[in-house]
Structure formats: C-alpha cells, structure tokens
PDB file of C-alpha atoms and ligand atoms in Angstrom:
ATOM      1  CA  UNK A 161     128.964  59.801 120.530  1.00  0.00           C
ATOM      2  CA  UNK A 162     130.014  63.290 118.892  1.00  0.00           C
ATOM      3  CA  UNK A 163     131.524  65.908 120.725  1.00  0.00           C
ATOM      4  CA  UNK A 164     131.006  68.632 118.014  1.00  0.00           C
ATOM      5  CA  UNK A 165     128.266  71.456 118.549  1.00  0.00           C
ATOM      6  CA  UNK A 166     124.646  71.782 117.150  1.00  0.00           C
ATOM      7  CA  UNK A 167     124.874  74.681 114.451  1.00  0.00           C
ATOM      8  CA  UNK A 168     121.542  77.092 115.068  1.00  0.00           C
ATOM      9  CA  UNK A 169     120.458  79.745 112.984  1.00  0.00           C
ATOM     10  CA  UNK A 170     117.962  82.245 112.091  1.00  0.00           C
ATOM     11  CA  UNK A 171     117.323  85.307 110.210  1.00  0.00           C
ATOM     12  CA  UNK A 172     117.672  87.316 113.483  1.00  0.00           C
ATOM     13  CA  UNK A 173     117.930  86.692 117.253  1.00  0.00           C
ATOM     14  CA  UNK A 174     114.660  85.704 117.558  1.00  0.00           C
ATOM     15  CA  UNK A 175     116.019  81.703 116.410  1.00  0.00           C
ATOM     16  CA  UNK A 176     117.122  82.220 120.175  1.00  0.00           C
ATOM     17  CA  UNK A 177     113.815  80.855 121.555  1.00  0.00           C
ATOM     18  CA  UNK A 178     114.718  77.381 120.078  1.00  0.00           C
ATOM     19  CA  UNK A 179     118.281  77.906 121.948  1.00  0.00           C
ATOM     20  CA  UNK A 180     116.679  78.034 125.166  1.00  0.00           C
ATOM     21  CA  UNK A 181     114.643  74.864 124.244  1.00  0.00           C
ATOM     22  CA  UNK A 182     117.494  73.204 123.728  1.00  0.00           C
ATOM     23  CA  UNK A 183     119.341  74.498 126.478  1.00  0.00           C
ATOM     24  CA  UNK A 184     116.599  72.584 128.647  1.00  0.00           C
ATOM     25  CA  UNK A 185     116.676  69.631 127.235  1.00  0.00           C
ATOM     26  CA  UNK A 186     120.151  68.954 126.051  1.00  0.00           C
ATOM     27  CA  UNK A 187     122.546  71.213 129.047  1.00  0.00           C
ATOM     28  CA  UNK A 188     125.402  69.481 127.840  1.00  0.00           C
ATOM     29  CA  UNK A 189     125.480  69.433 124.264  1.00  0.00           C
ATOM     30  CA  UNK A 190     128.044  72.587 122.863  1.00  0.00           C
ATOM     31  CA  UNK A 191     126.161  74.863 120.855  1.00  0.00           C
ATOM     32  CA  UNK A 192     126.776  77.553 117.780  1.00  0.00           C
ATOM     33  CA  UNK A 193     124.660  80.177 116.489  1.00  0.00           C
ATOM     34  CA  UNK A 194     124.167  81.970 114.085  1.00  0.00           C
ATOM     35  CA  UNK A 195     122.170  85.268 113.532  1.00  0.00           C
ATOM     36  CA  UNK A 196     121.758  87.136 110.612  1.00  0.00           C
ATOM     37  CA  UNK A 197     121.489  90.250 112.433  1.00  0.00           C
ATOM     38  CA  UNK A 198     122.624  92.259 109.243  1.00  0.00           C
ATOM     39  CA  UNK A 199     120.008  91.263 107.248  1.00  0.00           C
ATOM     40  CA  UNK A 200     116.507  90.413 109.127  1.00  0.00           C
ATOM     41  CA  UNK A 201     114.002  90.124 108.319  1.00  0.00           C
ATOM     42  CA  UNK A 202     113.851  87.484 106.193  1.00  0.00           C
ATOM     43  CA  UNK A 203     109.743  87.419 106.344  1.00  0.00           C
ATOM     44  CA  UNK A 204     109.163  90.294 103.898  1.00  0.00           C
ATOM     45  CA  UNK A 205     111.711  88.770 101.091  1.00  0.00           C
ATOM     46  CA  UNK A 206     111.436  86.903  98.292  1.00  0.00           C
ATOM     47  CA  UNK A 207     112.327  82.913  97.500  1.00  0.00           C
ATOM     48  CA  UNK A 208     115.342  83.496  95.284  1.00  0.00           C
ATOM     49  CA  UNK A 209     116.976  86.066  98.192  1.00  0.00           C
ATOM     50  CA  UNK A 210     115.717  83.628 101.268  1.00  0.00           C
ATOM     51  CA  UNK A 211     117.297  80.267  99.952  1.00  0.00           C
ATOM     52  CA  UNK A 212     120.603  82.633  99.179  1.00  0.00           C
ATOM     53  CA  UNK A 213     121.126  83.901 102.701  1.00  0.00           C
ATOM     54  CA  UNK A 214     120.332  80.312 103.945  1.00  0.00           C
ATOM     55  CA  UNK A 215     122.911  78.942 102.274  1.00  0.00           C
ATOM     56  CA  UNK A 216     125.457  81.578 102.949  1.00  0.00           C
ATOM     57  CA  UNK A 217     124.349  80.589 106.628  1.00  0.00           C
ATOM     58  CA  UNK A 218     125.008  76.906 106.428  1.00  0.00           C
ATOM     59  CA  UNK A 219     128.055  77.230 105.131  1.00  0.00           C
ATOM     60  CA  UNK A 220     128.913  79.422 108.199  1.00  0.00           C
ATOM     61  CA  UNK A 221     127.793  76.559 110.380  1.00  0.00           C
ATOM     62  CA  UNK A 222     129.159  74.112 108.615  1.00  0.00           C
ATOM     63  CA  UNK A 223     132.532  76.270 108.818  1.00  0.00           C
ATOM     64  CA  UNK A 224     132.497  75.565 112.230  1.00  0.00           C
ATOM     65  CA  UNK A 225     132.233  72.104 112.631  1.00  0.00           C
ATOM     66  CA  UNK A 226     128.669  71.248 113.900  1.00  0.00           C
ATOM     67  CA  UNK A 227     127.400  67.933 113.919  1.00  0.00           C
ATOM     68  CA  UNK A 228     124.085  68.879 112.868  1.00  0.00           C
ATOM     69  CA  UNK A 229     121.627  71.803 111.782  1.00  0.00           C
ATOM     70  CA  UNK A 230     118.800  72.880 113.577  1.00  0.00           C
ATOM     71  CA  UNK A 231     116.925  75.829 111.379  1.00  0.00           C
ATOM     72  CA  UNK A 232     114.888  77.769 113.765  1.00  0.00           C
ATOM     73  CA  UNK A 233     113.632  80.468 111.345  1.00  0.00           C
ATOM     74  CA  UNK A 234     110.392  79.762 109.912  1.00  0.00           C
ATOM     75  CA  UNK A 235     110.467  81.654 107.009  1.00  0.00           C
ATOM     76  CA  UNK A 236     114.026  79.783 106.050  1.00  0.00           C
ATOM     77  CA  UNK A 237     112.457  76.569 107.516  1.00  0.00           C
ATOM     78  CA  UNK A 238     109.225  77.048 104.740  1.00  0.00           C
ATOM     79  CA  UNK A 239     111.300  78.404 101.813  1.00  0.00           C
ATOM     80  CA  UNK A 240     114.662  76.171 101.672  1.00  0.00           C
ATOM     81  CA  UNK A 241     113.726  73.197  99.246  1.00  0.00           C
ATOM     82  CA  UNK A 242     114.046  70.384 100.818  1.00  0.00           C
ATOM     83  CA  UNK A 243     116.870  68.638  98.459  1.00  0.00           C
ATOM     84  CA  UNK A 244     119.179  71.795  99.275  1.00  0.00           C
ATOM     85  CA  UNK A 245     119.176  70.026 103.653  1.00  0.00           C
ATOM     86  CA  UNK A 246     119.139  66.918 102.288  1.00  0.00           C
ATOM     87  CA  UNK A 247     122.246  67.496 100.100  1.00  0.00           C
ATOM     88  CA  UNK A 248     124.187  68.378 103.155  1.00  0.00           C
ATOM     89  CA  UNK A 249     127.127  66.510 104.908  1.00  0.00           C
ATOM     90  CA  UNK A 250     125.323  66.320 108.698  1.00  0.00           C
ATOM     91  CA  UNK A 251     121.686  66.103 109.662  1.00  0.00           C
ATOM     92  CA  UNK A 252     119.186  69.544 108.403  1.00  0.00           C
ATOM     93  CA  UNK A 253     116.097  69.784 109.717  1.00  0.00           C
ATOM     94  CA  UNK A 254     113.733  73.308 109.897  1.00  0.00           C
ATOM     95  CA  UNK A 255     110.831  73.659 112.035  1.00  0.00           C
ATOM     96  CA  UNK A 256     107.632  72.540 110.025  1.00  0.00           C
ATOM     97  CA  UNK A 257     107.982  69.007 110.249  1.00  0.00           C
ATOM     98  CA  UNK A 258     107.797  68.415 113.939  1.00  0.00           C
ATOM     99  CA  UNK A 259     105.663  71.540 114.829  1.00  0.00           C
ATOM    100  CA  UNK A 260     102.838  70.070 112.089  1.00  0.00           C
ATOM    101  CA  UNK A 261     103.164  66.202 113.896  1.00  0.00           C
ATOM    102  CA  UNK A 262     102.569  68.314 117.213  1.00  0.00           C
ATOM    103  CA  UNK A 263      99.628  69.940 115.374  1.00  0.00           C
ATOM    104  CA  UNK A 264      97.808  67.029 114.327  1.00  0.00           C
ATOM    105  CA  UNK A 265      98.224  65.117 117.355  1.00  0.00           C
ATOM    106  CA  UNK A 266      97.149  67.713 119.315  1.00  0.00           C
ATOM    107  CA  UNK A 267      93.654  68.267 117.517  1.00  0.00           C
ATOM    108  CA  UNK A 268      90.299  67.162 118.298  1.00  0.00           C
ATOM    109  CA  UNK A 269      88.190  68.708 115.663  1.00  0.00           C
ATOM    110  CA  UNK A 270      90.575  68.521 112.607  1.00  0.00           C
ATOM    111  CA  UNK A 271      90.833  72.234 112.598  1.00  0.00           C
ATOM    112  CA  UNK A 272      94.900  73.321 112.937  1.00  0.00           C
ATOM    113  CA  UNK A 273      95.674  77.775 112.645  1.00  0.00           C
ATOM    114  CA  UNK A 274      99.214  78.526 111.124  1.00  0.00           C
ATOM    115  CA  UNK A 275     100.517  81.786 111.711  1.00  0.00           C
ATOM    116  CA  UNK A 276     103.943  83.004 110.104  1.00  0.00           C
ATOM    117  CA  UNK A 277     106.153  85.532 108.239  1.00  0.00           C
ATOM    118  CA  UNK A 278     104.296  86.816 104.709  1.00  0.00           C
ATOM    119  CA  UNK A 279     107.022  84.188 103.271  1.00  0.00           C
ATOM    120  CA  UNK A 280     105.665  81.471 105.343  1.00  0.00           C
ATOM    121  CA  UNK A 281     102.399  81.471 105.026  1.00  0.00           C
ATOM    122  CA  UNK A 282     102.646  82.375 101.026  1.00  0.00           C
ATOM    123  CA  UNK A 283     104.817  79.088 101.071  1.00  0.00           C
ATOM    124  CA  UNK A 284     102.081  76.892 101.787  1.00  0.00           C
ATOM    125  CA  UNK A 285     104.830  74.562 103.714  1.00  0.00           C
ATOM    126  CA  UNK A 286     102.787  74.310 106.545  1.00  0.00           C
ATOM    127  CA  UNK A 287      99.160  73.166 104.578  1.00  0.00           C
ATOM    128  CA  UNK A 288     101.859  71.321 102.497  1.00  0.00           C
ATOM    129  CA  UNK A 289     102.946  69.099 105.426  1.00  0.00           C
ATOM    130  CA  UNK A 290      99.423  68.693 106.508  1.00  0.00           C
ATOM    131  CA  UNK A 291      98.414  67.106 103.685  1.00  0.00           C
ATOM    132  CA  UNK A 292     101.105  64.720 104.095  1.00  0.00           C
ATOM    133  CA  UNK A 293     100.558  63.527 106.977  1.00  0.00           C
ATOM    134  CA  UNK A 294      97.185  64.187 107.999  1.00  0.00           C
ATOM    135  CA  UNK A 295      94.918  64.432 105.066  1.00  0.00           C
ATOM    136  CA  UNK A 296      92.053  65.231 107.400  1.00  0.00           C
ATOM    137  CA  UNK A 297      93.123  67.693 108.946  1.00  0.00           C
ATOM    138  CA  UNK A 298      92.539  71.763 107.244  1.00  0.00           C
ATOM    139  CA  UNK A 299      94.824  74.366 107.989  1.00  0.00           C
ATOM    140  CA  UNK A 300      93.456  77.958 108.214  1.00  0.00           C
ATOM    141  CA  UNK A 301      96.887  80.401 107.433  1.00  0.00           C
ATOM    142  CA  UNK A 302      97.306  84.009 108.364  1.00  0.00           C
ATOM    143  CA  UNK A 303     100.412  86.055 107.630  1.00  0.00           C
ATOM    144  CA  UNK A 304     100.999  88.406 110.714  1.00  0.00           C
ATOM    145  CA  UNK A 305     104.002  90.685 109.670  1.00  0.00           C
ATOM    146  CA  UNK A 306     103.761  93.067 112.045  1.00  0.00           C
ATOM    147  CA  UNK A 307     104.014  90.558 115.216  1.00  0.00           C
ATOM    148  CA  UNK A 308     108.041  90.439 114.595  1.00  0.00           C
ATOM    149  CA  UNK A 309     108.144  94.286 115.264  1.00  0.00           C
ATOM    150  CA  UNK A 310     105.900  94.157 118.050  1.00  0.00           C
ATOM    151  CA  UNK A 311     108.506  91.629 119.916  1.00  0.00           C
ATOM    152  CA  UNK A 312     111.322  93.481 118.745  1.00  0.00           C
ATOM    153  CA  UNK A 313     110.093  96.593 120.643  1.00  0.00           C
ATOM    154  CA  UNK A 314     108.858  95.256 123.566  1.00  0.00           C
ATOM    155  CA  UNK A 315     104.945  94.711 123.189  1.00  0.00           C
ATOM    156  CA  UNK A 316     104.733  91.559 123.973  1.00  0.00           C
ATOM    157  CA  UNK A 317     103.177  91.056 127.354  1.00  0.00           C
ATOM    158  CA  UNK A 318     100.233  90.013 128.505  1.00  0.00           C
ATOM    159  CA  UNK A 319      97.912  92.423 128.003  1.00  0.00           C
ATOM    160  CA  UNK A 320      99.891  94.869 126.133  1.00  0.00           C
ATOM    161  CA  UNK A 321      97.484  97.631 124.452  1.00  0.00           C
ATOM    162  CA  UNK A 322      99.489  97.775 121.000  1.00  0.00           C
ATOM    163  CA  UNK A 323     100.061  94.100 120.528  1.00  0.00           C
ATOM    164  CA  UNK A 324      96.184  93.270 121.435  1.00  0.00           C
ATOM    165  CA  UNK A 325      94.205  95.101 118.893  1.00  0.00           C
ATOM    166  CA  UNK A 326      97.122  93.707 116.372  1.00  0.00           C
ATOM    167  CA  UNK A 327      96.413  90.160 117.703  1.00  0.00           C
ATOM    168  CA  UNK A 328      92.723  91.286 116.826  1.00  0.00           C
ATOM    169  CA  UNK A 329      92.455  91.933 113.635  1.00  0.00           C
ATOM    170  CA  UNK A 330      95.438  89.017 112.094  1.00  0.00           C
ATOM    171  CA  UNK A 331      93.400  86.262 114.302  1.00  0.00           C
ATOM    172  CA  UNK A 332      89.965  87.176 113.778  1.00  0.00           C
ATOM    173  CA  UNK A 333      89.565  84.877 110.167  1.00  0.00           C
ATOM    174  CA  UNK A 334      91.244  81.983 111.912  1.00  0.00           C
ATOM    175  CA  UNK A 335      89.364  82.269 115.201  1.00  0.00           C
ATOM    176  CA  UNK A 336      86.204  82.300 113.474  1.00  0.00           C
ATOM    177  CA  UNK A 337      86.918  79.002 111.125  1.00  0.00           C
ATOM    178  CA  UNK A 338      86.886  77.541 114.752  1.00  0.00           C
ATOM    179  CA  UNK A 339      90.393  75.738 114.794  1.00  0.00           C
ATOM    180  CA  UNK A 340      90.811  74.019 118.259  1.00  0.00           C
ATOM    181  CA  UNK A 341      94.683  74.212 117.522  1.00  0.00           C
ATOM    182  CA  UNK A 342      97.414  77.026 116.282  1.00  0.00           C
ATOM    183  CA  UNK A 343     101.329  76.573 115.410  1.00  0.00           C
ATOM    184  CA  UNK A 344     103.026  79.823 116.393  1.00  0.00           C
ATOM    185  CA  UNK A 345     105.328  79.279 112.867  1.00  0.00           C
ATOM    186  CA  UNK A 346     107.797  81.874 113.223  1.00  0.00           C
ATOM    187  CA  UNK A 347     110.698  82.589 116.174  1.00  0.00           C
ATOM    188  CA  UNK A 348     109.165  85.509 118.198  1.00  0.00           C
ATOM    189  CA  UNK A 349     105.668  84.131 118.199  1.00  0.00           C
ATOM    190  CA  UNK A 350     105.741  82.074 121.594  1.00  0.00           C
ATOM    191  CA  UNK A 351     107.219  85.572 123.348  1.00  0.00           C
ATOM    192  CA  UNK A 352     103.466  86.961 122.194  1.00  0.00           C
ATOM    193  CA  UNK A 353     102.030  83.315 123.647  1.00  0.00           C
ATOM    194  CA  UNK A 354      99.703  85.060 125.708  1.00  0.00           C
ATOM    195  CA  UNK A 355      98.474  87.653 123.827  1.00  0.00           C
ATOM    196  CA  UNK A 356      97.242  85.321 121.335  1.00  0.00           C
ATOM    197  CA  UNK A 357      96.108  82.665 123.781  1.00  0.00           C
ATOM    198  CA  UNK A 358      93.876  85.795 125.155  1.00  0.00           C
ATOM    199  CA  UNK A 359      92.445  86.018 121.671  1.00  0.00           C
ATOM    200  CA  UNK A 360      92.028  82.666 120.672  1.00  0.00           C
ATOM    201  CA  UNK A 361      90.443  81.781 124.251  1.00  0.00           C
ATOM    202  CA  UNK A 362      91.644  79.053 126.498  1.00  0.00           C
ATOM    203  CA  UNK A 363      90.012  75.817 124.266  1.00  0.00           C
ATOM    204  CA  UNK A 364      93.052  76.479 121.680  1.00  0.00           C
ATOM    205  CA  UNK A 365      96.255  74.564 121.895  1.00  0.00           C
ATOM    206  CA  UNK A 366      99.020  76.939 121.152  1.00  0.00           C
ATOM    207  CA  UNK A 367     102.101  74.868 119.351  1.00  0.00           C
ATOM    208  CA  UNK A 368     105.298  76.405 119.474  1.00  0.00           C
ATOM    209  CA  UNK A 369     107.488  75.447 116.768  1.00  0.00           C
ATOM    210  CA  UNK A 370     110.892  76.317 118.562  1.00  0.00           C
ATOM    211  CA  UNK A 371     109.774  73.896 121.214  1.00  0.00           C
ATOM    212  CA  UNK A 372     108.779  71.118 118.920  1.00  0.00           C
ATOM    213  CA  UNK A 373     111.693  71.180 116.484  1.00  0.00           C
ATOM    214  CA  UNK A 374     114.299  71.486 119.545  1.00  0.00           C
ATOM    215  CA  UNK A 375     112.554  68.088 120.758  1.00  0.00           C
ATOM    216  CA  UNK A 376     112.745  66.520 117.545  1.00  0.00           C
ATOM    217  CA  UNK A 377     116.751  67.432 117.472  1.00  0.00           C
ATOM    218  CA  UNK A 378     117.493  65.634 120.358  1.00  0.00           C
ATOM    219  CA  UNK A 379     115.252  62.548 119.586  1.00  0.00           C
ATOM    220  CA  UNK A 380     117.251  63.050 115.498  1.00  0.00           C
ATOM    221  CA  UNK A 381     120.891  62.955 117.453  1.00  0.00           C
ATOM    222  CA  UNK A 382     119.833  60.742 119.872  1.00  0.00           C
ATOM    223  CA  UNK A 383     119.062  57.965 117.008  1.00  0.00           C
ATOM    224  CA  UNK A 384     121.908  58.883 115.153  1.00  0.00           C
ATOM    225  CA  UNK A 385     124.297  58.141 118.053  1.00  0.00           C
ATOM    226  CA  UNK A 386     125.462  61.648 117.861  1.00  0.00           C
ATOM    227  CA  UNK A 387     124.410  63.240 121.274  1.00  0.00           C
ATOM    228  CA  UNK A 388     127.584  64.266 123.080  1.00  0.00           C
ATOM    229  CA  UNK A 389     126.568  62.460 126.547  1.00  0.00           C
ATOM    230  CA  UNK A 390     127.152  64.922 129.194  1.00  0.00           C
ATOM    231  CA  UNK A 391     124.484  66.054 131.332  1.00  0.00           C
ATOM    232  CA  UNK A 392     125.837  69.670 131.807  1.00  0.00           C
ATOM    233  CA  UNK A 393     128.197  71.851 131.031  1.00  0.00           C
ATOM    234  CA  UNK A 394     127.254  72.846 127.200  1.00  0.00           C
ATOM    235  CA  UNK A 395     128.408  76.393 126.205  1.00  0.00           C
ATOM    236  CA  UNK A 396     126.883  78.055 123.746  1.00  0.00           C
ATOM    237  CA  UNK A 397     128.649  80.883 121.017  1.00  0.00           C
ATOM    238  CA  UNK A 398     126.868  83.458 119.636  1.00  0.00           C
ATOM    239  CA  UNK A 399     127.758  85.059 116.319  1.00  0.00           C
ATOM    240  CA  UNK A 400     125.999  87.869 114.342  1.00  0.00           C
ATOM    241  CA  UNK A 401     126.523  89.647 111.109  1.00  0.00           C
ATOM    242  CA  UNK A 402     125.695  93.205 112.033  1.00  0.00           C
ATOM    243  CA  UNK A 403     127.627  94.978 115.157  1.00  0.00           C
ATOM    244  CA  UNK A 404     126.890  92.581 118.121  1.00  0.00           C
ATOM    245  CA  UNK A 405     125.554  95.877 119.883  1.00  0.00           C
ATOM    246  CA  UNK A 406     121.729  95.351 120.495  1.00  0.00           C
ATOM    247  CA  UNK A 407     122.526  91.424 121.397  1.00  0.00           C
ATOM    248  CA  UNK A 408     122.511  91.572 125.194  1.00  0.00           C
ATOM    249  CA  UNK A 409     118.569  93.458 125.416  1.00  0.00           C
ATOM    250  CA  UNK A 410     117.516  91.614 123.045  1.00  0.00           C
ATOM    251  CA  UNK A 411     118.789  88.078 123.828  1.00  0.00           C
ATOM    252  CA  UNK A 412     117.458  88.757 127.529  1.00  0.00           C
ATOM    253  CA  UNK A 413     114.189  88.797 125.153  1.00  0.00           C
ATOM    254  CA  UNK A 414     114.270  85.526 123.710  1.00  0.00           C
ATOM    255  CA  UNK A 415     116.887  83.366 125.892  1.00  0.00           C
ATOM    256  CA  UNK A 416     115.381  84.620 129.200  1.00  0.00           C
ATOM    257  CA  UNK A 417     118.620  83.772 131.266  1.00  0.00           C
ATOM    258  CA  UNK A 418     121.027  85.345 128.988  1.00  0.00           C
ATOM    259  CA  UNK A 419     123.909  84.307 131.186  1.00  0.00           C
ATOM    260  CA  UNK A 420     126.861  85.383 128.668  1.00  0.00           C
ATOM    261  CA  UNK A 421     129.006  83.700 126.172  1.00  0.00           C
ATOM    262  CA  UNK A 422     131.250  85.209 123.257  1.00  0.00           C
ATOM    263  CA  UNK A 423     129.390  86.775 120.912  1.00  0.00           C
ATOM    264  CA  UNK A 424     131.548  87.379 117.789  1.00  0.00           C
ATOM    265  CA  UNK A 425     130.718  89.693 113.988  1.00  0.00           C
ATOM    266  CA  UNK A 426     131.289  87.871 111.219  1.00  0.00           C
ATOM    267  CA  UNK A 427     131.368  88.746 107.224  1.00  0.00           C
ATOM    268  CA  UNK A 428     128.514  86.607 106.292  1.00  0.00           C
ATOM    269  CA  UNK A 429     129.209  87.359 102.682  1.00  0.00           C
ATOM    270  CA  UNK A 430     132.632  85.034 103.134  1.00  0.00           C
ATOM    271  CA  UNK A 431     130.568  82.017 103.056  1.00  0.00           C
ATOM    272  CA  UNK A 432     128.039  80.167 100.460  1.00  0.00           C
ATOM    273  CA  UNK A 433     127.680  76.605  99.802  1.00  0.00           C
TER     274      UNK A 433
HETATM  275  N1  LIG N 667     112.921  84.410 112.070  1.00  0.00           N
HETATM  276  C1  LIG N 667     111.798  84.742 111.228  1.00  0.00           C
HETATM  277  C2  LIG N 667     110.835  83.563 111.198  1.00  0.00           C
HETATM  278  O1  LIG N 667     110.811  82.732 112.085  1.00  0.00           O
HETATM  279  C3  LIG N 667     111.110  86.016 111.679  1.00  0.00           C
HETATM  280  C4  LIG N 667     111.921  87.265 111.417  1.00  0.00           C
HETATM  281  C5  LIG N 667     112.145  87.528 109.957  1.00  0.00           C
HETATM  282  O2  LIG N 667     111.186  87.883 109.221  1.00  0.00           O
HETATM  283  O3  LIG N 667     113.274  87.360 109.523  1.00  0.00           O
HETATM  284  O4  LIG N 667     110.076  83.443 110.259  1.00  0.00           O
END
C-alpha cells in the first residue's frame, strides 16, 4: 500500500478528462495535477520543445511526491521517448499504449481511425503501437488542430454548427477508408464525442484515450501494490503555470463536477529533470 498521490499532467486543462476517469474509478486515491496553462498548446510545437516542457513537468510531479505518473496529454504521451519514463524513479505511463489495446480489441474489420494534435499524428506513435501489437490491424491518422480551440470556446455540443462542418472536413478521409473503430488521441476530444460520433455514424466505436489510460493506472498500481486502499475520500490539487484565473469555467468543461480544491501558480521554469 502507498499513501502518496498519482501525479497528472497535461499541456493544458484539458488532461482533466483523465482526472475525472480516475476520480470514478479510484475515489480514494489523493491526486496532483499539473497544467501547463502558461504554455498550451503543446500540439502545434516541435519534438525538441515538447520533450523539454515534459520534463520540466515531471520534475514538478515528482517534486511533490507522487507515487506514479499518469501523462494524459497526447501530444506529450506520442513525443516523450520512451527511455526518458522509463528512466524515472516511480511508474510513467502516457496514453497510447492502453488506448491502442482498446483499439484493437475493439475492431471487427481491422480498420482503427487516430485522431490527434499535428504533433501526434506526425509522431506516428499511434501506427507505431499498432504495429506492435496488432500487425493486422491499419491505422488511418488525421491531425485535427483546430478541435482543441473548438472545446476551448465552447463548441462542443451535440449538434453545434461551428464544430460540425469542422468535424466534416478532418473526418471525411478516415470515414471513407471505412474504419469500424476511432481513438479520440488527444484530451478534449471525448468533450466533442458526439459530434464526431454524428459524423462517423453509429457502426464506429469511439475510444477515448483518457478513459483507457486512467483504467490501465489503476490495474498498473493495483499490481504494483501501490493503490492507497480507501474507497473514498481522495482529494485532488490543482496547480497551473499561468494565473489560475480561467480554471473554474474551464475545469467545469472537462471535470464536469468541478467541486473545488486548491488550485495553486507555480514557476514551471524552477523545475527540469
Ligand atoms: N493536451 C493536448 C493533447 O492531448 C492538446 C492541447 C495541446 O495541443 O497542448 O494532445
């Protein structure tokens, strides 16, 4: 047993999805997070600047304790080489792994849609992890930059007349190759769930990579006899790197029952691994 909290973070806020996943499944377990409000997004960057921030935001985590790192950005999740989570004193894991095993247990027809930051998808992490594990299984990638935005500003919901024709033209190439499957690879894409399902039509599985990697955590600290062991109770603190100001509407957004909890500025440039 380990009482210590799980360290979260993410370019942004939007790394607040997983939160909530987690939240669900694991009320008791303490958690920290981080969001590098000060310097989303992280989509539109390049490598060298991505795997810098991500390290500057580990060793924030790591400042504080946690018993483990869950990275819910999936640009950071796609860019980080592997050896950099592996070289780290607790358990690192990003979101491709688990959301491709959802993937390719989930399809019928071999046919799997990624979707993701312009960093993501150029990253090939997703194909990359595919290949791995399911050799017969193609991946079909589109990068959808401007579905971060959308979210940010509030055109998300069903139906929404801005996000729709968006939705339109990023999906069309994957729609037509036919997948029966789609990860949502990036924070804020399960938020726009049902815009795309609309577009994609109700035979595609939608896999939401928040969801998936917040269920492979648990299973992760579960085997490692580091889950905490109460039932409820967890509290969760929030820190940013830009003025905490725009938290509350926006983790409303993405935590749906925003029900409080210190959120706290920190000098992000204090840390690096
Ligand atoms: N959190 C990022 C991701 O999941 C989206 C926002 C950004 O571009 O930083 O890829």
């Amino acid at each position: 047993m380990n009482a210590s909290p799980i360290g979260v973070f993410d370019s942004g806020l939007g790394g607040l999805t997983a939160v909530k996943e987690l939240r669900k499944i694991l009320p008791g377990e303490d958690i920290v997070y981080f969001g590098d409000t000060g310097r989303v997004p992280y989509g539109s960057r390049g490598k060298e600047t991505i795997v810098h921030y991500a390290k500057q935001d580990i060793a924030f985590l790591l400042s504080k304790g946690v018993k483990s790192i869950l990275i819910a950005c999936g640009t950071v999740s796609s860019t980080l080489p592997p050896a950099v989570m592996q070289g780290l004193p607790v358990p690192c894991a990003g979101v491709v792994g688990a959301t491709v095993a959802a993937a390719a247990a989930a399809t019928q027809n071999g046919k799997v849609g990624v979707i993701g930051t312009e960093a993501t998808i150029r990253s090939g992490s997703y194909e990359a992890a595919m290949k791995q594990l399911a050799p017969n299984v193609t991946c079909f990638a589109a990068a959808c930059p401007l579905f971060v935005p959308l979210v940010e500003n509030g055109h998300f919901l069903k139906g929404d007349r801005v996000a729709i024709p968006v939705a339109e033209e990023y999906l069309a190439p994957i729609k037509a190759a036919g997948v029966d499957t789609l990860i949502m690879g990036c924070t804020h894409y399960p938020l726009l769930a049902d815009v795309i399902a609309e577009e994609m039509g109700s035979g595609v599985t939608l896999v939401d990579a928040g969801l998936q990697a917040a269920q492979q955590t648990k299973q992760s600290l579960a085997n490692l006899g580091l889950l905490n062991g109460r039932q409820t109770g967890g509290q969760v603190a929030y820190y940013v790197s830009d003025v905490p100001a725009r938290f509350n509407q926006l983790a409303q957004t993405f935590l749906g029952e925003y029900a409080g909890g210190a959120i706290e500025q920190i000098n992000i440039e204090d840390y690096n691994l």
